[in-house]
Tab-separated table of N, CA and C in Angstrom:
chain	number	residue	atom	x	y	z
A	1	MET	N	-5.018	-28.595	-24.689
A	1	MET	CA	-6.385	-28.134	-24.480
A	1	MET	C	-7.363	-29.246	-24.848
A	2	THR	N	-8.507	-29.217	-24.200
A	2	THR	CA	-9.570	-30.158	-24.507
A	2	THR	C	-10.780	-29.361	-24.982
A	3	GLU	N	-11.219	-29.684	-26.177
A	3	GLU	CA	-12.385	-28.994	-26.714
A	3	GLU	C	-13.636	-29.459	-25.985
A	4	ILE	N	-14.521	-28.521	-25.712
A	4	ILE	CA	-15.811	-28.833	-25.131
A	4	ILE	C	-16.797	-28.936	-26.291
A	5	THR	N	-17.393	-30.100	-26.438
A	5	THR	CA	-18.329	-30.331	-27.535
A	5	THR	C	-19.673	-29.725	-27.181
A	6	LEU	N	-20.059	-28.694	-27.925
A	6	LEU	CA	-21.313	-27.996	-27.641
A	6	LEU	C	-22.476	-28.501	-28.476
A	7	ASP	N	-22.188	-29.194	-29.557
A	7	ASP	CA	-23.268	-29.632	-30.432
A	7	ASP	C	-23.741	-31.052	-30.152
A	8	ASP	N	-23.110	-31.771	-29.204
A	8	ASP	CA	-23.545	-33.124	-28.860
A	8	ASP	C	-24.650	-33.023	-27.812
A	9	VAL	N	-25.872	-33.066	-28.266
A	9	VAL	CA	-27.020	-32.958	-27.365
A	9	VAL	C	-27.894	-34.208	-27.423
A	10	SER	N	-27.278	-35.318	-27.797
A	10	SER	CA	-28.049	-36.556	-27.890
A	10	SER	C	-28.515	-36.997	-26.510
A	11	LYS	N	-29.735	-37.476	-26.455
A	11	LYS	CA	-30.319	-37.939	-25.204
A	11	LYS	C	-29.658	-39.248	-24.786
A	12	LEU	N	-29.452	-39.427	-23.484
A	12	LEU	CA	-28.870	-40.666	-22.978
A	12	LEU	C	-29.848	-41.819	-23.149
A	13	GLU	N	-29.312	-42.942	-23.561
A	13	GLU	CA	-30.101	-44.172	-23.625
A	13	GLU	C	-30.178	-44.755	-22.214
A	14	PRO	N	-31.191	-45.557	-21.919
A	14	PRO	CA	-31.285	-46.177	-20.589
A	14	PRO	C	-29.990	-46.929	-20.252
A	15	GLY	N	-29.452	-46.670	-19.058
A	15	GLY	CA	-28.228	-47.326	-18.606
A	15	GLY	C	-26.955	-46.634	-19.041
A	16	GLN	N	-27.042	-45.627	-19.899
A	16	GLN	CA	-25.862	-44.899	-20.372
A	16	GLN	C	-25.518	-43.786	-19.372
A	17	ILE	N	-24.226	-43.472	-19.242
A	17	ILE	CA	-23.792	-42.435	-18.309
A	17	ILE	C	-22.994	-41.356	-19.033
A	18	ILE	N	-22.916	-40.174	-18.418
A	18	ILE	CA	-22.043	-39.095	-18.879
A	18	ILE	C	-20.840	-39.077	-17.946
A	19	ALA	N	-19.660	-39.323	-18.488
A	19	ALA	CA	-18.473	-39.424	-17.649
A	19	ALA	C	-17.338	-38.526	-18.129
A	20	ASP	N	-17.663	-37.481	-18.916
A	20	ASP	CA	-16.598	-36.630	-19.437
A	20	ASP	C	-16.161	-35.544	-18.455
A	21	SER	N	-16.945	-35.287	-17.426
A	21	SER	CA	-16.558	-34.379	-16.352
A	21	SER	C	-17.310	-34.805	-15.093
A	22	VAL	N	-16.862	-34.336	-13.955
A	22	VAL	CA	-17.440	-34.777	-12.686
A	22	VAL	C	-18.318	-33.670	-12.107
A	23	ARG	N	-19.583	-34.002	-11.847
A	23	ARG	CA	-20.522	-33.068	-11.210
A	23	ARG	C	-20.240	-33.067	-9.712
A	24	GLN	N	-20.153	-31.888	-9.128
A	24	GLN	CA	-19.858	-31.751	-7.701
A	24	GLN	C	-21.147	-31.615	-6.895
A	25	TRP	N	-21.430	-32.621	-6.079
A	25	TRP	CA	-22.555	-32.576	-5.151
A	25	TRP	C	-22.039	-32.183	-3.775
A	26	ARG	N	-22.909	-31.618	-2.952
A	26	ARG	CA	-22.562	-31.276	-1.571
A	26	ARG	C	-23.698	-31.715	-0.659
A	27	SER	N	-23.331	-32.105	0.544
A	27	SER	CA	-24.349	-32.418	1.545
A	27	SER	C	-24.340	-31.279	2.560
A	28	ASP	N	-25.352	-30.459	2.529
A	28	ASP	CA	-25.461	-29.316	3.433
A	28	ASP	C	-26.194	-29.791	4.679
A	29	CYS	N	-25.438	-30.169	5.695
A	29	CYS	CA	-26.022	-30.757	6.904
A	29	CYS	C	-26.566	-29.704	7.863
A	30	GLN	N	-26.446	-28.437	7.532
A	30	GLN	CA	-27.138	-27.390	8.289
A	30	GLN	C	-28.545	-27.214	7.733
A	31	ALA	N	-28.669	-27.199	6.403
A	31	ALA	CA	-29.966	-27.012	5.749
A	31	ALA	C	-30.728	-28.325	5.561
A	32	GLY	N	-30.031	-29.467	5.663
A	32	GLY	CA	-30.682	-30.762	5.446
A	32	GLY	C	-30.993	-31.014	3.985
A	33	GLN	N	-30.144	-30.524	3.101
A	33	GLN	CA	-30.369	-30.629	1.662
A	33	GLN	C	-29.100	-31.088	0.945
A	34	PHE	N	-29.290	-31.818	-0.139
A	34	PHE	CA	-28.198	-32.102	-1.055
A	34	PHE	C	-28.224	-31.016	-2.119
A	35	LYS	N	-27.040	-30.579	-2.534
A	35	LYS	CA	-26.937	-29.510	-3.517
A	35	LYS	C	-25.987	-29.928	-4.628
A	36	ILE	N	-26.226	-29.376	-5.798
A	36	ILE	CA	-25.245	-29.450	-6.874
A	36	ILE	C	-24.515	-28.119	-6.829
A	37	GLY	N	-23.194	-28.190	-6.686
A	37	GLY	CA	-22.433	-26.957	-6.509
A	37	GLY	C	-22.779	-26.316	-5.177
A	38	SER	N	-22.718	-24.997	-5.133
A	38	SER	CA	-22.953	-24.327	-3.863
A	38	SER	C	-24.382	-23.848	-3.665
A	39	SER	N	-25.217	-23.907	-4.712
A	39	SER	CA	-26.525	-23.282	-4.528
A	39	SER	C	-27.730	-24.001	-5.132
A	40	THR	N	-27.550	-25.021	-5.934
A	40	THR	CA	-28.696	-25.684	-6.564
A	40	THR	C	-29.218	-26.782	-5.647
A	41	MET	N	-30.239	-26.457	-4.859
A	41	MET	CA	-30.816	-27.405	-3.896
A	41	MET	C	-31.562	-28.515	-4.647
A	42	ARG	N	-31.334	-29.764	-4.209
A	42	ARG	CA	-31.971	-30.903	-4.876
A	42	ARG	C	-32.755	-31.792	-3.911
A	43	GLY	N	-32.988	-31.354	-2.691
A	43	GLY	CA	-33.820	-32.122	-1.772
A	43	GLY	C	-33.032	-32.853	-0.702
A	44	ASN	N	-33.769	-33.571	0.152
A	44	ASN	CA	-33.138	-34.234	1.298
A	44	ASN	C	-32.791	-35.699	1.049
A	45	LYS	N	-32.974	-36.164	-0.191
A	45	LYS	CA	-32.602	-37.541	-0.550
A	45	LYS	C	-31.780	-37.515	-1.831
A	46	LEU	N	-30.851	-38.447	-1.934
A	46	LEU	CA	-30.026	-38.574	-3.132
A	46	LEU	C	-29.825	-40.056	-3.405
A	47	GLU	N	-30.194	-40.493	-4.603
A	47	GLU	CA	-29.931	-41.874	-5.003
A	47	GLU	C	-28.639	-41.889	-5.793
A	48	LEU	N	-27.795	-42.864	-5.492
A	48	LEU	CA	-26.484	-42.926	-6.136
A	48	LEU	C	-26.051	-44.353	-6.348
A	49	GLU	N	-25.200	-44.525	-7.357
A	49	GLU	CA	-24.583	-45.826	-7.626
A	49	GLU	C	-23.082	-45.627	-7.608
A	50	LEU	N	-22.414	-46.344	-6.739
A	50	LEU	CA	-20.985	-46.136	-6.503
A	50	LEU	C	-20.102	-46.540	-7.676
A	51	VAL	N	-19.089	-45.725	-7.896
A	51	VAL	CA	-17.993	-46.037	-8.807
A	51	VAL	C	-16.748	-46.306	-7.973
A	52	GLY	N	-16.564	-45.527	-6.910
A	52	GLY	CA	-15.417	-45.694	-6.030
A	52	GLY	C	-15.611	-44.899	-4.752
A	53	ALA	N	-14.814	-45.226	-3.735
A	53	ALA	CA	-14.876	-44.537	-2.446
A	53	ALA	C	-13.484	-44.486	-1.850
A	54	GLN	N	-13.249	-43.446	-1.060
A	54	GLN	CA	-11.927	-43.275	-0.448
A	54	GLN	C	-12.070	-42.490	0.844
A	55	VAL	N	-11.352	-42.899	1.879
A	55	VAL	CA	-11.291	-42.148	3.124
A	55	VAL	C	-9.921	-41.483	3.185
A	56	SER	N	-9.931	-40.183	3.474
A	56	SER	CA	-8.689	-39.410	3.606
A	56	SER	C	-8.778	-38.583	4.876
A	57	GLU	N	-7.652	-37.992	5.242
A	57	GLU	CA	-7.638	-37.072	6.371
A	57	GLU	C	-7.090	-35.746	5.906
A	58	GLY	N	-7.653	-34.676	6.449
A	58	GLY	CA	-7.143	-33.363	6.095
A	58	GLY	C	-7.985	-32.250	6.661
A	59	GLU	N	-7.530	-31.038	6.383
A	59	GLU	CA	-8.239	-29.812	6.769
A	59	GLU	C	-8.819	-29.217	5.494
A	60	TYR	N	-10.100	-29.434	5.273
A	60	TYR	CA	-10.747	-28.977	4.061
A	60	TYR	C	-11.879	-28.016	4.381
A	61	PHE	N	-12.042	-27.016	3.527
A	61	PHE	CA	-13.159	-26.081	3.596
A	61	PHE	C	-13.278	-25.391	4.950
A	62	GLY	N	-12.156	-25.140	5.605
A	62	GLY	CA	-12.171	-24.443	6.880
A	62	GLY	C	-12.468	-25.320	8.080
A	63	TYR	N	-12.670	-26.624	7.877
A	63	TYR	CA	-12.909	-27.534	8.996
A	63	TYR	C	-11.579	-27.999	9.574
A	64	PRO	N	-11.547	-28.331	10.870
A	64	PRO	CA	-10.303	-28.848	11.456
A	64	PRO	C	-9.925	-30.202	10.846
A	65	HIS	N	-8.701	-30.613	11.097
A	65	HIS	CA	-8.186	-31.886	10.599
A	65	HIS	C	-9.114	-33.017	11.052
A	66	GLN	N	-9.592	-33.803	10.085
A	66	GLN	CA	-10.492	-34.915	10.378
A	66	GLN	C	-10.539	-35.862	9.188
A	67	LYS	N	-11.270	-36.965	9.363
A	67	LYS	CA	-11.458	-37.922	8.268
A	67	LYS	C	-12.561	-37.430	7.346
A	68	TRP	N	-12.378	-37.709	6.050
A	68	TRP	CA	-13.356	-37.365	5.020
A	68	TRP	C	-13.597	-38.595	4.148
A	69	LEU	N	-14.843	-38.808	3.791
A	69	LEU	CA	-15.229	-39.868	2.861
A	69	LEU	C	-15.565	-39.210	1.534
A	70	ALA	N	-14.853	-39.588	0.489
A	70	ALA	CA	-15.138	-39.097	-0.861
A	70	ALA	C	-15.773	-40.234	-1.642
A	71	LEU	N	-16.926	-39.961	-2.236
A	71	LEU	CA	-17.596	-40.944	-3.079
A	71	LEU	C	-17.590	-40.446	-4.516
A	72	LEU	N	-17.222	-41.321	-5.424
A	72	LEU	CA	-17.385	-41.088	-6.860
A	72	LEU	C	-18.554	-41.974	-7.245
A	73	PHE	N	-19.585	-41.394	-7.879
A	73	PHE	CA	-20.816	-42.138	-8.122
A	73	PHE	C	-21.521	-41.630	-9.377
A	74	ILE	N	-22.521	-42.384	-9.784
A	74	ILE	CA	-23.407	-41.968	-10.861
A	74	ILE	C	-24.681	-41.462	-10.194
A	75	ASP	N	-25.061	-40.232	-10.540
A	75	ASP	CA	-26.246	-39.641	-9.912
A	75	ASP	C	-27.522	-40.061	-10.636
A	76	PRO	N	-28.694	-39.641	-10.161
A	76	PRO	CA	-29.957	-40.094	-10.766
A	76	PRO	C	-30.116	-39.727	-12.238
A	77	GLU	N	-29.372	-38.727	-12.714
A	77	GLU	CA	-29.472	-38.326	-14.114
A	77	GLU	C	-28.439	-39.014	-14.997
A	78	GLY	N	-27.630	-39.914	-14.403
A	78	GLY	CA	-26.628	-40.650	-15.175
A	78	GLY	C	-25.317	-39.908	-15.333
A	79	VAL	N	-25.027	-38.953	-14.445
A	79	VAL	CA	-23.816	-38.139	-14.531
A	79	VAL	C	-22.789	-38.604	-13.494
A	80	LEU	N	-21.538	-38.767	-13.936
A	80	LEU	CA	-20.444	-39.068	-13.014
A	80	LEU	C	-20.320	-37.911	-12.037
A	81	SER	N	-20.357	-38.208	-10.743
A	81	SER	CA	-20.440	-37.181	-9.716
A	81	SER	C	-19.549	-37.519	-8.532
A	82	SER	N	-19.321	-36.514	-7.680
A	82	SER	CA	-18.577	-36.749	-6.453
A	82	SER	C	-19.231	-35.989	-5.306
A	83	ILE	N	-18.958	-36.453	-4.089
A	83	ILE	CA	-19.481	-35.819	-2.881
A	83	ILE	C	-18.563	-36.183	-1.723
A	84	LEU	N	-18.498	-35.314	-0.722
A	84	LEU	CA	-17.702	-35.545	0.487
A	84	LEU	C	-18.616	-35.653	1.701
A	85	PHE	N	-18.240	-36.530	2.633
A	85	PHE	CA	-18.942	-36.665	3.900
A	85	PHE	C	-17.908	-36.687	5.008
A	86	LYS	N	-18.345	-36.321	6.220
A	86	LYS	CA	-17.465	-36.371	7.376
A	86	LYS	C	-18.251	-36.853	8.586
A	87	THR	N	-17.587	-37.043	9.672
A	87	THR	CA	-18.123	-37.389	10.985
A	87	THR	C	-19.199	-38.468	10.942
A	88	GLU	N	-20.388	-38.154	11.456
A	88	GLU	CA	-21.441	-39.165	11.604
A	88	GLU	C	-21.877	-39.748	10.260
A	89	SER	N	-21.932	-38.922	9.218
A	89	SER	CA	-22.325	-39.418	7.895
A	89	SER	C	-21.310	-40.440	7.388
A	90	LEU	N	-20.022	-40.160	7.583
A	90	LEU	CA	-18.962	-41.102	7.211
A	90	LEU	C	-19.143	-42.412	7.978
A	91	ASP	N	-19.395	-42.305	9.281
A	91	ASP	CA	-19.605	-43.508	10.100
A	91	ASP	C	-20.809	-44.316	9.618
A	92	ASN	N	-21.876	-43.626	9.226
A	92	ASN	CA	-23.081	-44.315	8.746
A	92	ASN	C	-22.797	-45.071	7.451
A	93	PHE	N	-22.026	-44.469	6.553
A	93	PHE	CA	-21.662	-45.157	5.312
A	93	PHE	C	-20.805	-46.389	5.618
A	94	GLU	N	-19.828	-46.220	6.500
A	94	GLU	CA	-18.946	-47.331	6.866
A	94	GLU	C	-19.731	-48.491	7.462
A	95	GLU	N	-20.762	-48.200	8.266
A	95	GLU	CA	-21.555	-49.277	8.849
A	95	GLU	C	-22.353	-50.015	7.773
A	96	MET	N	-22.903	-49.273	6.803
A	96	MET	CA	-23.619	-49.940	5.711
A	96	MET	C	-22.657	-50.839	4.927
A	97	ARG	N	-21.481	-50.308	4.628
A	97	ARG	CA	-20.481	-51.095	3.886
A	97	ARG	C	-20.096	-52.339	4.674
A	98	ARG	N	-19.916	-52.195	5.978
A	98	ARG	CA	-19.558	-53.327	6.841
A	98	ARG	C	-20.643	-54.394	6.816
A	99	GLN	N	-21.910	-53.974	6.898
A	99	GLN	CA	-23.021	-54.935	6.893
A	99	GLN	C	-23.053	-55.732	5.582
A	100	TYR	N	-22.784	-55.071	4.464
A	100	TYR	CA	-22.775	-55.785	3.179
A	100	TYR	C	-21.542	-56.675	3.057
A	101	ARG	N	-20.437	-56.247	3.609
A	101	ARG	CA	-19.233	-57.082	3.587
A	101	ARG	C	-19.440	-58.354	4.405
A	102	LEU	N	-20.111	-58.217	5.559
A	102	LEU	CA	-20.402	-59.388	6.385
A	102	LEU	C	-21.301	-60.385	5.653
A	103	LYS	N	-22.152	-59.891	4.756
A	103	LYS	CA	-23.011	-60.763	3.949
A	103	LYS	C	-22.284	-61.292	2.721
A	104	GLY	N	-21.050	-60.815	2.501
A	104	GLY	CA	-20.303	-61.234	1.326
A	104	GLY	C	-20.761	-60.555	0.052
A	105	GLU	N	-21.342	-59.350	0.171
A	105	GLU	CA	-21.853	-58.619	-0.993
A	105	GLU	C	-21.130	-57.290	-1.163
A	106	SER	N	-20.966	-56.910	-2.400
A	106	SER	CA	-20.362	-55.627	-2.741
A	106	SER	C	-21.451	-54.566	-2.857
A	107	LEU	N	-21.081	-53.319	-2.637
A	107	LEU	CA	-21.996	-52.208	-2.870
A	107	LEU	C	-22.001	-51.789	-4.340
A	108	LEU	N	-21.031	-52.279	-5.111
A	108	LEU	CA	-21.032	-51.998	-6.544
A	108	LEU	C	-22.231	-52.698	-7.174
A	109	GLY	N	-22.889	-52.002	-8.080
A	109	GLY	CA	-24.060	-52.575	-8.734
A	109	GLY	C	-25.347	-52.402	-7.952
A	110	LYS	N	-25.307	-51.621	-6.875
A	110	LYS	CA	-26.489	-51.397	-6.046
A	110	LYS	C	-26.885	-49.927	-6.103
A	111	MET	N	-28.191	-49.669	-6.013
A	111	MET	CA	-28.714	-48.313	-5.877
A	111	MET	C	-28.754	-48.010	-4.385
A	112	ILE	N	-28.112	-46.936	-3.988
A	112	ILE	CA	-28.041	-46.533	-2.584
A	112	ILE	C	-28.793	-45.223	-2.419
A	113	LYS	N	-29.609	-45.160	-1.379
A	113	LYS	CA	-30.299	-43.912	-1.074
A	113	LYS	C	-29.622	-43.270	0.129
A	114	ALA	N	-29.202	-42.012	-0.044
A	114	ALA	CA	-28.651	-41.201	1.038
A	114	ALA	C	-29.764	-40.253	1.473
A	115	THR	N	-30.049	-40.228	2.769
A	115	THR	CA	-31.154	-39.413	3.292
A	115	THR	C	-30.658	-38.552	4.447
A	116	MET	N	-31.018	-37.267	4.415
A	116	MET	CA	-30.717	-36.363	5.521
A	116	MET	C	-31.633	-36.715	6.688
A	117	SER	N	-31.044	-36.899	7.856
A	117	SER	CA	-31.809	-37.254	9.044
A	117	SER	C	-31.495	-36.245	10.149
A	118	LYS	N	-32.527	-35.606	10.692
A	118	LYS	CA	-32.336	-34.546	11.685
A	118	LYS	C	-31.845	-35.098	13.012
A	119	ARG	N	-30.897	-34.380	13.603
A	119	ARG	CA	-30.323	-34.735	14.899
A	119	ARG	C	-30.415	-33.520	15.823
A	120	ALA	N	-30.468	-33.771	17.122
A	120	ALA	CA	-30.458	-32.699	18.106
A	120	ALA	C	-29.048	-32.586	18.672
A	121	GLY	N	-28.423	-31.447	18.454
A	121	GLY	CA	-27.087	-31.213	18.992
A	121	GLY	C	-27.165	-30.492	20.322
A	122	LYS	N	-26.013	-30.235	20.930
A	122	LYS	CA	-25.965	-29.543	22.226
A	122	LYS	C	-26.500	-28.127	22.132
A	123	THR	N	-26.159	-27.438	21.055
A	123	THR	CA	-26.584	-26.049	20.924
A	123	THR	C	-27.580	-25.822	19.794
A	124	ALA	N	-27.579	-26.685	18.804
A	124	ALA	CA	-28.493	-26.519	17.668
A	124	ALA	C	-28.717	-27.878	17.004
A	125	SER	N	-29.755	-27.955	16.206
A	125	SER	CA	-29.992	-29.195	15.475
A	125	SER	C	-29.165	-29.191	14.185
A	126	TYR	N	-28.927	-30.363	13.661
A	126	TYR	CA	-28.164	-30.534	12.425
A	126	TYR	C	-28.692	-31.788	11.746
A	127	PHE	N	-28.157	-32.080	10.576
A	127	PHE	CA	-28.546	-33.283	9.849
A	127	PHE	C	-27.330	-34.170	9.643
A	128	ALA	N	-27.548	-35.466	9.694
A	128	ALA	CA	-26.531	-36.456	9.334
A	128	ALA	C	-27.118	-37.280	8.194
A	129	VAL	N	-26.251	-37.804	7.358
A	129	VAL	CA	-26.714	-38.593	6.222
A	129	VAL	C	-26.736	-40.072	6.601
A	130	GLU	N	-27.863	-40.706	6.347
A	130	GLU	CA	-28.006	-42.143	6.547
A	130	GLU	C	-28.095	-42.795	5.177
A	131	PHE	N	-27.562	-44.005	5.069
A	131	PHE	CA	-27.475	-44.704	3.785
A	131	PHE	C	-28.193	-46.032	3.864
A	132	GLU	N	-28.835	-46.398	2.746
A	132	GLU	CA	-29.436	-47.721	2.649
A	132	GLU	C	-29.437	-48.173	1.193
A	133	VAL	N	-29.242	-49.466	1.000
A	133	VAL	CA	-29.346	-50.044	-0.339
A	133	VAL	C	-30.822	-50.248	-0.608
A	134	ILE	N	-31.310	-49.734	-1.757
A	134	ILE	CA	-32.742	-49.831	-2.045
A	134	ILE	C	-33.067	-50.761	-3.213
A	135	SER	N	-32.085	-51.034	-4.084
A	135	SER	CA	-32.354	-51.934	-5.212
A	135	SER	C	-31.054	-52.232	-5.949
A	136	ASN	N	-31.165	-53.058	-6.961
A	136	ASN	CA	-30.035	-53.226	-7.866
A	136	ASN	C	-29.928	-51.962	-8.705
A	137	GLY	N	-28.709	-51.636	-9.121
A	137	GLY	CA	-28.484	-50.412	-9.862
A	137	GLY	C	-28.882	-50.514	-11.323
A	138	LYS	N	-29.246	-49.370	-11.901
A	138	LYS	CA	-29.598	-49.360	-13.325
A	138	LYS	C	-28.404	-48.991	-14.208
A	139	TYR	N	-27.284	-48.579	-13.586
A	139	TYR	CA	-26.089	-48.219	-14.347
A	139	TYR	C	-24.942	-49.205	-14.116
A	140	ALA	N	-25.233	-50.367	-13.559
A	140	ALA	CA	-24.192	-51.325	-13.175
A	140	ALA	C	-23.280	-51.703	-14.346
A	141	GLU	N	-23.848	-51.963	-15.510
A	141	GLU	CA	-23.038	-52.354	-16.668
A	141	GLU	C	-22.129	-51.207	-17.119
A	142	ALA	N	-22.670	-49.997	-17.177
A	142	ALA	CA	-21.865	-48.833	-17.583
A	142	ALA	C	-20.774	-48.543	-16.564
A	143	ILE	N	-21.080	-48.703	-15.271
A	143	ILE	CA	-20.079	-48.483	-14.226
A	143	ILE	C	-18.971	-49.530	-14.326
A	144	ALA	N	-19.336	-50.787	-14.522
A	144	ALA	CA	-18.329	-51.852	-14.662
A	144	ALA	C	-17.412	-51.560	-15.839
A	145	GLN	N	-17.974	-51.130	-16.954
A	145	GLN	CA	-17.170	-50.798	-18.132
A	145	GLN	C	-16.270	-49.590	-17.851
A	146	PHE	N	-16.816	-48.574	-17.199
A	146	PHE	CA	-16.029	-47.391	-16.845
A	146	PHE	C	-14.873	-47.772	-15.920
A	147	ARG	N	-15.152	-48.584	-14.890
A	147	ARG	CA	-14.103	-48.996	-13.945
A	147	ARG	C	-13.013	-49.795	-14.664
A	148	GLN	N	-13.398	-50.644	-15.599
A	148	GLN	CA	-12.423	-51.457	-16.324
A	148	GLN	C	-11.533	-50.588	-17.217
A	149	GLN	N	-12.102	-49.580	-17.850
A	149	GLN	CA	-11.357	-48.781	-18.820
A	149	GLN	C	-10.677	-47.551	-18.225
A	150	HIS	N	-11.270	-46.943	-17.179
A	150	HIS	CA	-10.788	-45.643	-16.729
A	150	HIS	C	-10.466	-45.534	-15.249
A	151	TRP	N	-10.913	-46.467	-14.447
A	151	TRP	CA	-10.834	-46.295	-12.988
A	151	TRP	C	-9.416	-46.317	-12.467
A	152	SER	N	-9.141	-45.394	-11.570
A	152	SER	CA	-7.921	-45.352	-10.779
A	152	SER	C	-8.295	-44.674	-9.467
A	153	PRO	N	-7.782	-45.145	-8.331
A	153	PRO	CA	-8.086	-44.469	-7.060
A	153	PRO	C	-7.688	-42.988	-7.075
A	154	ASP	N	-6.768	-42.616	-7.960
A	154	ASP	CA	-6.366	-41.212	-8.071
A	154	ASP	C	-7.480	-40.334	-8.637
A	155	MET	N	-8.531	-40.934	-9.188
A	155	MET	CA	-9.637	-40.145	-9.729
A	155	MET	C	-10.368	-39.391	-8.632
A	156	ILE	N	-10.345	-39.926	-7.434
A	156	ILE	CA	-11.001	-39.251	-6.313
A	156	ILE	C	-9.959	-38.350	-5.672
A	157	ARG	N	-10.203	-37.070	-5.786
A	157	ARG	CA	-9.281	-36.146	-5.131
A	157	ARG	C	-10.100	-35.147	-4.340
A	158	LEU	N	-9.594	-34.835	-3.173
A	158	LEU	CA	-10.262	-33.854	-2.333
A	158	LEU	C	-9.735	-32.476	-2.689
A	159	ILE	N	-10.616	-31.521	-2.767
A	159	ILE	CA	-10.206	-30.158	-3.066
A	159	ILE	C	-9.992	-29.453	-1.742
A	160	GLU	N	-8.768	-29.140	-1.486
A	160	GLU	CA	-8.358	-28.590	-0.210
A	160	GLU	C	-8.555	-27.082	-0.183
A	161	SER	N	-8.940	-26.565	0.972
A	161	SER	CA	-9.013	-25.117	1.147
A	161	SER	C	-7.610	-24.545	1.067
A	162	LYS	N	-7.526	-23.272	0.687
A	162	LYS	CA	-6.228	-22.611	0.674
A	162	LYS	C	-5.705	-22.522	2.100
A	163	PRO	N	-4.425	-22.813	2.299
A	163	PRO	CA	-3.880	-22.676	3.659
A	163	PRO	C	-3.905	-21.212	4.073
A	164	ALA	N	-4.152	-20.985	5.332
A	164	ALA	CA	-4.196	-19.615	5.863
A	164	ALA	C	-2.794	-19.019	5.826
A	165	GLU	N	-2.716	-17.739	5.522
A	165	GLU	CA	-1.424	-17.058	5.537
A	165	GLU	C	-1.084	-16.705	6.977
A	166	THR	N	0.175	-16.889	7.332
A	166	THR	CA	0.617	-16.527	8.668
A	166	THR	C	1.820	-15.608	8.562
A	167	ASN	N	1.773	-14.486	9.264
A	167	ASN	CA	2.861	-13.507	9.269
A	167	ASN	C	3.309	-13.105	7.876
A	168	GLY	N	2.376	-12.971	6.956
A	168	GLY	CA	2.695	-12.522	5.613
A	168	GLY	C	3.346	-13.581	4.740
A	169	THR	N	3.474	-14.828	5.228
A	169	THR	CA	4.063	-15.885	4.416
A	169	THR	C	3.019	-16.961	4.184
A	170	LYS	N	3.262	-17.721	3.174
A	170	LYS	CA	2.328	-18.814	2.863
A	170	LYS	C	2.847	-20.095	3.440
């Protein structure tokens, strides 16, 4: 068992991060909002500093088999966080990463802004996430230390939907 410390309420110092648990962010591309969990709306922009990224394939959250981009990052409040992207948003992130790679620069140590951008679909409008580097990161030193001491690609895991039951069997 791991005890949850309830009496540690010290304020974070500038550049310090909370990395004892991972905050789950979501990109709601129907509503055009980023959320913490399933219901805490936080607006149409999210600033993040990358800790790690991974592309996987699978059937998650009732969506058909496709590619997913999982980002492990530090959010604006200094909390270790994760988020998933798919389709056009994944492609937009990959293009930003490619542009920085062509310049010989890493995305580590950079502040990235993710913005919901409205699109017109065949039957309805939706949002895709666009990414841009906006500045040097304020958590770069803490992220470097975290990556050196704790980082493993296994830290990014996708939470898979339960497989559908067929003919009474799993």
